[in-house]
XYZ file of C-alpha atoms in Angstrom:
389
model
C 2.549 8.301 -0.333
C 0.692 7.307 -3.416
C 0.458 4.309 -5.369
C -0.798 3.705 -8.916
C -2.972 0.347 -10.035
C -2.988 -1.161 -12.904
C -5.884 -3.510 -13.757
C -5.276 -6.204 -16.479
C -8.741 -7.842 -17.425
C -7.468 -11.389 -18.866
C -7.642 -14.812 -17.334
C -7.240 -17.973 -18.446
C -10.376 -19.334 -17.375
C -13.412 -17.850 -14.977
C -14.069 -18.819 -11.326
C -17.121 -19.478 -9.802
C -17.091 -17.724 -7.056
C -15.474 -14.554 -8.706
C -17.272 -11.417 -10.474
C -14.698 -8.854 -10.984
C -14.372 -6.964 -14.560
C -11.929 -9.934 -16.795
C -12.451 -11.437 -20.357
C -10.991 -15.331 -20.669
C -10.213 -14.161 -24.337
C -6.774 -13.082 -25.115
C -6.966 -11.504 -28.546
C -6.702 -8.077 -27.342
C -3.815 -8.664 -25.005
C -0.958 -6.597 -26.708
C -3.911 -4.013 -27.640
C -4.574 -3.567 -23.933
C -1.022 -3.130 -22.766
C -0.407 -0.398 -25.571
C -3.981 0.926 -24.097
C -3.295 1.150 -20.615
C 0.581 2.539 -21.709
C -1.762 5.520 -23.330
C -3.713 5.955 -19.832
C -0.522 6.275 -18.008
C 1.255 8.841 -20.253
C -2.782 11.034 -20.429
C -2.895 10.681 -17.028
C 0.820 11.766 -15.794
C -0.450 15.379 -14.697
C -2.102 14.059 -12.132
C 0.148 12.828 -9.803
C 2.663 15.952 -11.185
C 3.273 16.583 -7.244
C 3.507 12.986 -6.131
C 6.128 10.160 -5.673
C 4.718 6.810 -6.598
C 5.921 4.766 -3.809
C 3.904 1.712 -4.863
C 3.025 -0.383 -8.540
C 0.282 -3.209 -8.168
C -0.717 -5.093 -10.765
C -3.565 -6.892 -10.166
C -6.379 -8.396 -12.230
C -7.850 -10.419 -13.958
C -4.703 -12.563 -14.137
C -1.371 -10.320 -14.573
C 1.020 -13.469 -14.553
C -0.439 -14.259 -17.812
C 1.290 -10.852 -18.932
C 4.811 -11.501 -20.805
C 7.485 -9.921 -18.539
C 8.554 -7.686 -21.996
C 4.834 -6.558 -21.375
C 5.299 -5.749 -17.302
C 8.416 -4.229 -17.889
C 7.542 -2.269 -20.347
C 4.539 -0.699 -18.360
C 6.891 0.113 -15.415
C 9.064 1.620 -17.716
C 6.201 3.647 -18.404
C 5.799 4.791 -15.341
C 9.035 5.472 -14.301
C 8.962 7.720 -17.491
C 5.926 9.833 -16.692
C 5.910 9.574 -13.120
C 8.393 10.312 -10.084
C 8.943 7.417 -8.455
C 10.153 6.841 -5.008
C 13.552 5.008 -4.410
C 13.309 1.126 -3.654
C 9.422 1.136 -4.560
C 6.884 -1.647 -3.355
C 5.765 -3.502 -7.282
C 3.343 -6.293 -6.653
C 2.270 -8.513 -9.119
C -0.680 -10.699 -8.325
C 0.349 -14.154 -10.260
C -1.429 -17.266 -10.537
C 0.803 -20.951 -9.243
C -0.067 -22.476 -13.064
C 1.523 -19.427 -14.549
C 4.711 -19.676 -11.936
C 7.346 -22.202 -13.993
C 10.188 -22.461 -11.918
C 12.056 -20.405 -15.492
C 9.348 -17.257 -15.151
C 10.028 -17.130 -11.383
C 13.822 -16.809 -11.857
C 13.072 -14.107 -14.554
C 10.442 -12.390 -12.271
C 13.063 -12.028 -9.643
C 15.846 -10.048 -12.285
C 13.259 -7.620 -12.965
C 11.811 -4.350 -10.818
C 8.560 -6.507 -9.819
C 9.611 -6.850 -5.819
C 6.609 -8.721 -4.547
C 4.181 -11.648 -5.449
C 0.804 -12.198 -4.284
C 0.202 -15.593 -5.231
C -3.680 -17.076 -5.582
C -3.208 -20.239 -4.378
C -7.119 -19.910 -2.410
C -6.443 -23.858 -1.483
C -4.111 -26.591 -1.323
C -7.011 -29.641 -2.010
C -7.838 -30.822 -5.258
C -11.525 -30.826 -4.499
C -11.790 -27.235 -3.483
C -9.517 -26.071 -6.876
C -12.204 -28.241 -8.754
C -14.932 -26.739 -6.881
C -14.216 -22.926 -7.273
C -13.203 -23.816 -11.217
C -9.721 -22.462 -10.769
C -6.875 -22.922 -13.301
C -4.017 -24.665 -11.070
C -4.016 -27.882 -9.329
C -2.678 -28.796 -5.717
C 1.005 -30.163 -7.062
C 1.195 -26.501 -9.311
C 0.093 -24.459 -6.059
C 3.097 -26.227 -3.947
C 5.529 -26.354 -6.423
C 5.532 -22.833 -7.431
C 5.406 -21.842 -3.762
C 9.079 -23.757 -3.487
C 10.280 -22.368 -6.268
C 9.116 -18.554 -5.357
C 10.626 -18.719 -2.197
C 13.854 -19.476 -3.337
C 14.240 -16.141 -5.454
C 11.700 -13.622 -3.371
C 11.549 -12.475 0.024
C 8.557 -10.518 -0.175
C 5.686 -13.006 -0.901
C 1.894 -13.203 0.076
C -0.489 -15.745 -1.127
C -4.445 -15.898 -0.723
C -6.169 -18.150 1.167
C -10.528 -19.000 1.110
C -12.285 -20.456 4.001
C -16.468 -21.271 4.608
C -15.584 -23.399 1.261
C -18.671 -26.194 1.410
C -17.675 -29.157 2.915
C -14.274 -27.963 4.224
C -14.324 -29.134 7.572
C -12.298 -27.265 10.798
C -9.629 -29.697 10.314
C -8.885 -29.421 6.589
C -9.051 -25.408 6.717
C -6.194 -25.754 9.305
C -4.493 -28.172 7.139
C -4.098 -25.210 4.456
C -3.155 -22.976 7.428
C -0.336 -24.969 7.859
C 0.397 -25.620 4.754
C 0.718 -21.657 3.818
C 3.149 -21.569 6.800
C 5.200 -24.513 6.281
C 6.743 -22.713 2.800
C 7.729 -19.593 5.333
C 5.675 -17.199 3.649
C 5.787 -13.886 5.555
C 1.925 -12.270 4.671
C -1.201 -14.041 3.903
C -4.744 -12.694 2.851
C -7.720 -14.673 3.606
C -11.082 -14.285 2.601
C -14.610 -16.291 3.158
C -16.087 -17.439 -0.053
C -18.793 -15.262 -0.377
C -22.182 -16.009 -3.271
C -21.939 -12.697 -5.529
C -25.156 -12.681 -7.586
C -24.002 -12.751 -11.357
C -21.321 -15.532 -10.850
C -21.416 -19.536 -11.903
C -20.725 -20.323 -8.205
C -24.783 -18.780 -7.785
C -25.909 -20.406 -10.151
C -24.452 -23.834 -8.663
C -25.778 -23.009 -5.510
C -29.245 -22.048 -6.737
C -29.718 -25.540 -8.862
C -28.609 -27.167 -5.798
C -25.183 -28.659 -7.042
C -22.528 -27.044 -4.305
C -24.013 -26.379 -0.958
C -24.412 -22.714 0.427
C -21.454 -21.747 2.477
C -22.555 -21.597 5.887
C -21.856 -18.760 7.865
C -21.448 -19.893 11.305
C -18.563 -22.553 9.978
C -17.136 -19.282 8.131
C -17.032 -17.241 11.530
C -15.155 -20.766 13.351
C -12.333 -20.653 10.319
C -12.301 -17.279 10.915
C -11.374 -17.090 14.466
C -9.152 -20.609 13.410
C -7.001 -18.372 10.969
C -6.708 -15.503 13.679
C -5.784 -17.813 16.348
C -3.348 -19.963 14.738
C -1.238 -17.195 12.381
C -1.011 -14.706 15.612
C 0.839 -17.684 17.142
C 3.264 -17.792 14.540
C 3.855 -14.071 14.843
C 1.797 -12.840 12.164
C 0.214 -9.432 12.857
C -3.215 -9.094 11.921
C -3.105 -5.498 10.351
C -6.412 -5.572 8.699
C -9.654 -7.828 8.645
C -8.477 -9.819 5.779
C -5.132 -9.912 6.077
C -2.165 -11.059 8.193
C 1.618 -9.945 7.720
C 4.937 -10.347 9.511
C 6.925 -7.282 11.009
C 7.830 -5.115 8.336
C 5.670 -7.273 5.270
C 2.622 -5.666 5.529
C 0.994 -4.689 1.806
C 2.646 -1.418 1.489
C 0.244 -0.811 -1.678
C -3.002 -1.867 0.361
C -2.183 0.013 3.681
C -2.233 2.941 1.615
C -5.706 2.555 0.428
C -6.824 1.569 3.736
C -5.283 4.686 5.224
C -6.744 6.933 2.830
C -3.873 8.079 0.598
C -4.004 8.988 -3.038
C -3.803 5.761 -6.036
C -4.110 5.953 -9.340
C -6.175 3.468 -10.902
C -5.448 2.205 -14.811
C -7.234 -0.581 -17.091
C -10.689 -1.184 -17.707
C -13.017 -1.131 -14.051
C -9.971 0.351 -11.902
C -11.024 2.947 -9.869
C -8.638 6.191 -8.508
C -8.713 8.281 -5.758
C -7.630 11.845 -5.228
C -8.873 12.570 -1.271
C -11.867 14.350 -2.505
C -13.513 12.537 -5.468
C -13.318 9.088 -6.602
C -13.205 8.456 -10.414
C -13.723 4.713 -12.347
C -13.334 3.542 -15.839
C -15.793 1.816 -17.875
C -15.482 -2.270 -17.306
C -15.836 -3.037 -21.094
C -12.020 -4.049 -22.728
C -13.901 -3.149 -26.447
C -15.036 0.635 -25.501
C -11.652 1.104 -22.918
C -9.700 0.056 -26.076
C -11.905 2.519 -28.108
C -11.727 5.242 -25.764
C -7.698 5.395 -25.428
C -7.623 4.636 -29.169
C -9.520 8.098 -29.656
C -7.366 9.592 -26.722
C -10.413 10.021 -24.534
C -10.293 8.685 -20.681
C -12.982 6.089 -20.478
C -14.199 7.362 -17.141
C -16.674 8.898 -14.646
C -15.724 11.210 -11.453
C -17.601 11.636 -8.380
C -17.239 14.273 -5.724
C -17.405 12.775 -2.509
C -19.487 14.617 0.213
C -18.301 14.988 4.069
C -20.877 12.298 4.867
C -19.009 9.719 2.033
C -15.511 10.548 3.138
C -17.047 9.784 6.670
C -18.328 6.241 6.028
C -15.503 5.786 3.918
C -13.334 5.999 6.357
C -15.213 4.238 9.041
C -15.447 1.413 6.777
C -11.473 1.328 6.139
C -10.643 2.364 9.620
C -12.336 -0.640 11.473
C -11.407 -3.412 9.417
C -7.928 -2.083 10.545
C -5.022 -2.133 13.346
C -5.256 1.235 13.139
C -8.461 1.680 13.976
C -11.047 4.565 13.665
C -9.283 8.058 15.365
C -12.189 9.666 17.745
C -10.078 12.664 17.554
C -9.527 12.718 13.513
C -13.479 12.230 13.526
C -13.976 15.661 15.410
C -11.186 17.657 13.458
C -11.968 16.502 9.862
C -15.618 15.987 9.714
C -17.280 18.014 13.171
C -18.489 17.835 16.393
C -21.963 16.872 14.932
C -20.199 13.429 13.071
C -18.351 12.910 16.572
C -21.509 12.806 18.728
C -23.227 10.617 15.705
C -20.487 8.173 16.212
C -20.498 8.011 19.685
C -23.687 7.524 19.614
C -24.226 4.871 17.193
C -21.175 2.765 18.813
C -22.691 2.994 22.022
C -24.412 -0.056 21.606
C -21.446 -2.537 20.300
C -19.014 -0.827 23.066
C -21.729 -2.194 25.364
C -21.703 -5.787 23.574
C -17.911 -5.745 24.012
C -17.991 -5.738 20.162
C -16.002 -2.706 19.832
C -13.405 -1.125 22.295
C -11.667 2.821 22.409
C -8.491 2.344 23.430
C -5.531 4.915 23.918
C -2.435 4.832 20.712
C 0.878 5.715 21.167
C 1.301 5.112 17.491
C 2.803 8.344 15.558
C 4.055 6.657 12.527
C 0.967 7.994 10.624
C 0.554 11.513 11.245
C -1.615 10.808 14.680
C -0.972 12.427 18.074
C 1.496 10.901 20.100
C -1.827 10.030 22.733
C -4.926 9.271 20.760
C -8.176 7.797 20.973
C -8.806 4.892 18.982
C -12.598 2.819 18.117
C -11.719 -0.722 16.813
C -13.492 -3.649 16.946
C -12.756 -6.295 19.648
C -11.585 -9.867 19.729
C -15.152 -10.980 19.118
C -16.186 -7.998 17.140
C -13.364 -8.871 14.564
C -15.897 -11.383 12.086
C -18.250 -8.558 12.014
C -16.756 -5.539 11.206
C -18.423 -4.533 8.141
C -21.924 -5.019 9.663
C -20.825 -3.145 12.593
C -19.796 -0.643 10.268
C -22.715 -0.413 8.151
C -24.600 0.697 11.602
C -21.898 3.548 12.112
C -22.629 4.906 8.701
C -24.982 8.102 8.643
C -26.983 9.300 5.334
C -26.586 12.748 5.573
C -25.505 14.930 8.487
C -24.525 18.329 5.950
């Protein structure tokens, strides 16, 4: 499997709480689509012996895209690429840009799957993080959606200031009440060159508290795994058979192709990323140059890379994939290192039966525990190593 990305850096206005690579100007929109149409077509050779099983677009804001302009692009890539019957193409949209006539026309075209950023249903948290929609917009395209897709997931924040245990299971319930099969969650978190930083630091929104992040946490695991929701990875909950085909992949270690200013690609062994500047990407492609830099990942970086993706998943970290791929000396690092949180009962091994991605049909797994669960990336952090070559 492989999947190919496709970043588009525009949005209507900026969040607080959010720092990845966008521009809130739109002059350069058609420029950018013909740009990234270039990076596709330069770029075909590389997946020459793959079939693209999955299209993301994701952002920035890609609802703010004409669908001439998304179609367009997958044609693109159906052009240059071989593509994989019935593929998985996601388009991350945002409620204010869902009218009830774009939804309809979303739903005649290849796009399969919306994530939708709804983040919250109150008024006072939409004002709070800055974000373009309102509560009535966030419900209304959430009726409409589900009338012409199947396949939907929308995004949910918790550990907002002042959102009390109560309200956070309000939203919960909200989400569910619409029948929406996969939801991804997330606790605000302060990143240090963002407005919502700034707000905290002059003392005008509270700092989210962590403890009340790790309680909506455990709410959110409790009440969706109820409802039948499996939760495949840390941030993110699906049905049977609606997990993120297109983020599974990248959790799992496959092969994506990453195009648009900031996306970044992956090959198995190196990891490559273009430049997060829309003036010099435009530039670049304009001059037929790939606005990019490559780096060749060591043993010990495909290691912690895949500790990191392993444990914030149902699929946990293979002891016996640890051994093969990376040594014995890696294996008896790990063991070592997760001594401590299998003591804690913050991490388990258990035994998976689970063949469906290449493992043995008896395996051991490491995974994180009920209780470990909040703190898998700081367990993980200890399981890294710096250099064992």
């Amino acid at each position: 499997m492989s999947g190919i990305y496709i970043h588009i850096p525009f949005c209507k206005q900026a969040c607080h709480y959010c720092d990845f690579h966008f521009s809130t100007s739109m002059k350069k929109k058609d420029e950018m689509v013909l740009a990234i149409a270039k990076e596709l077509q330069i770029r075909k050779n590389e997946f020459a012996n793959e079939a693209v099983e999955t299209i993301y677009f994701g952002g920035g804001t890609p609802s703010v895209l004409q669908l001439a302009a998304l179609d367009f692009l997958i044609a693109v890539i159906y052009k240059n690429y071989t593509v994989a019957e019935n593929p998985e193409i996601t388009l991350e949209a945002n409620p204010d840009d869902l009218s009830e006539e774009k939804i309809i026309a979303l739903s005649k075209s290849p796009i399969n799957r919306l994530s939708i950023g709804i983040q919250s249903f109150f008024e006072d948290d939409l004002v709070m993080m800055n974000r373009a929609h309102n509560s009535a917009e966030a419900r209304k395209c959430l009726k409409e959606a589900t009338k012409y897709f199947d396949n939907i997931s929308l995004d949910l924040i918790y550990g907002i200031p002042k959102m009390s245990n109560e309200k956070w299971l309000q939203n919960i319930e909200t989400a569910l009440s619409f029948g929406i099969p996969h939801i991804s969650s997330y606790a605000l978190t302060v990143e240090p060159k963002t407005a919502l930083n700034k707000l905290i630091q002059t003392g005008k929104i509270a700092k989210p508290n962590d403890d009340v992040a790790q309680e909506q946490f455990q709410i959110l695991v409790e009440t969706l795994e109820a409802k039948g929701f499996i939760h495949y990875e840390l941030s993110n909950f699906g049905k049977e058979n609606y997990f993120s085909k297109n983020n599974s992949a990248y959790w799992l270690g496959k092969k994506y192709l990453g195009i648009g200013p900031s996306a970044h690609s992956y090959d198995g062994v190196s990891r490559s990323w273009n430049i997060s500047n829309n003036a010099l990407y435009l530039k670049s492609l304009d001059e037929n140059k790939l606005p990019s830099e490559t780096e060749i990942l060591s043993k010990t970086d495909r290691y912690n890379e895949y500790i990191m993706t392993g444990l914030r998943t149902i699929w946990g970290v293979s002891l016996e994939r640890i051994a093969t791929e990376f040594g014995n000396e890696y294996s008896i690092y790990l063991q070592k290192q997760a001594q401590k949180f299998l003591d804690d009962e913050l991490l388990e091994i258990v035994t998976s039966s689970d063949s469906t991605f290449g493992w043995n049909p008896i395996e051991k797994i490491l995974k994180p525990t009920k209780k470990g669960k909040f703190l898998t990336d700081g367990i993980a952090s200890d399981l890294f190593c710096l250099n064992l070559e």
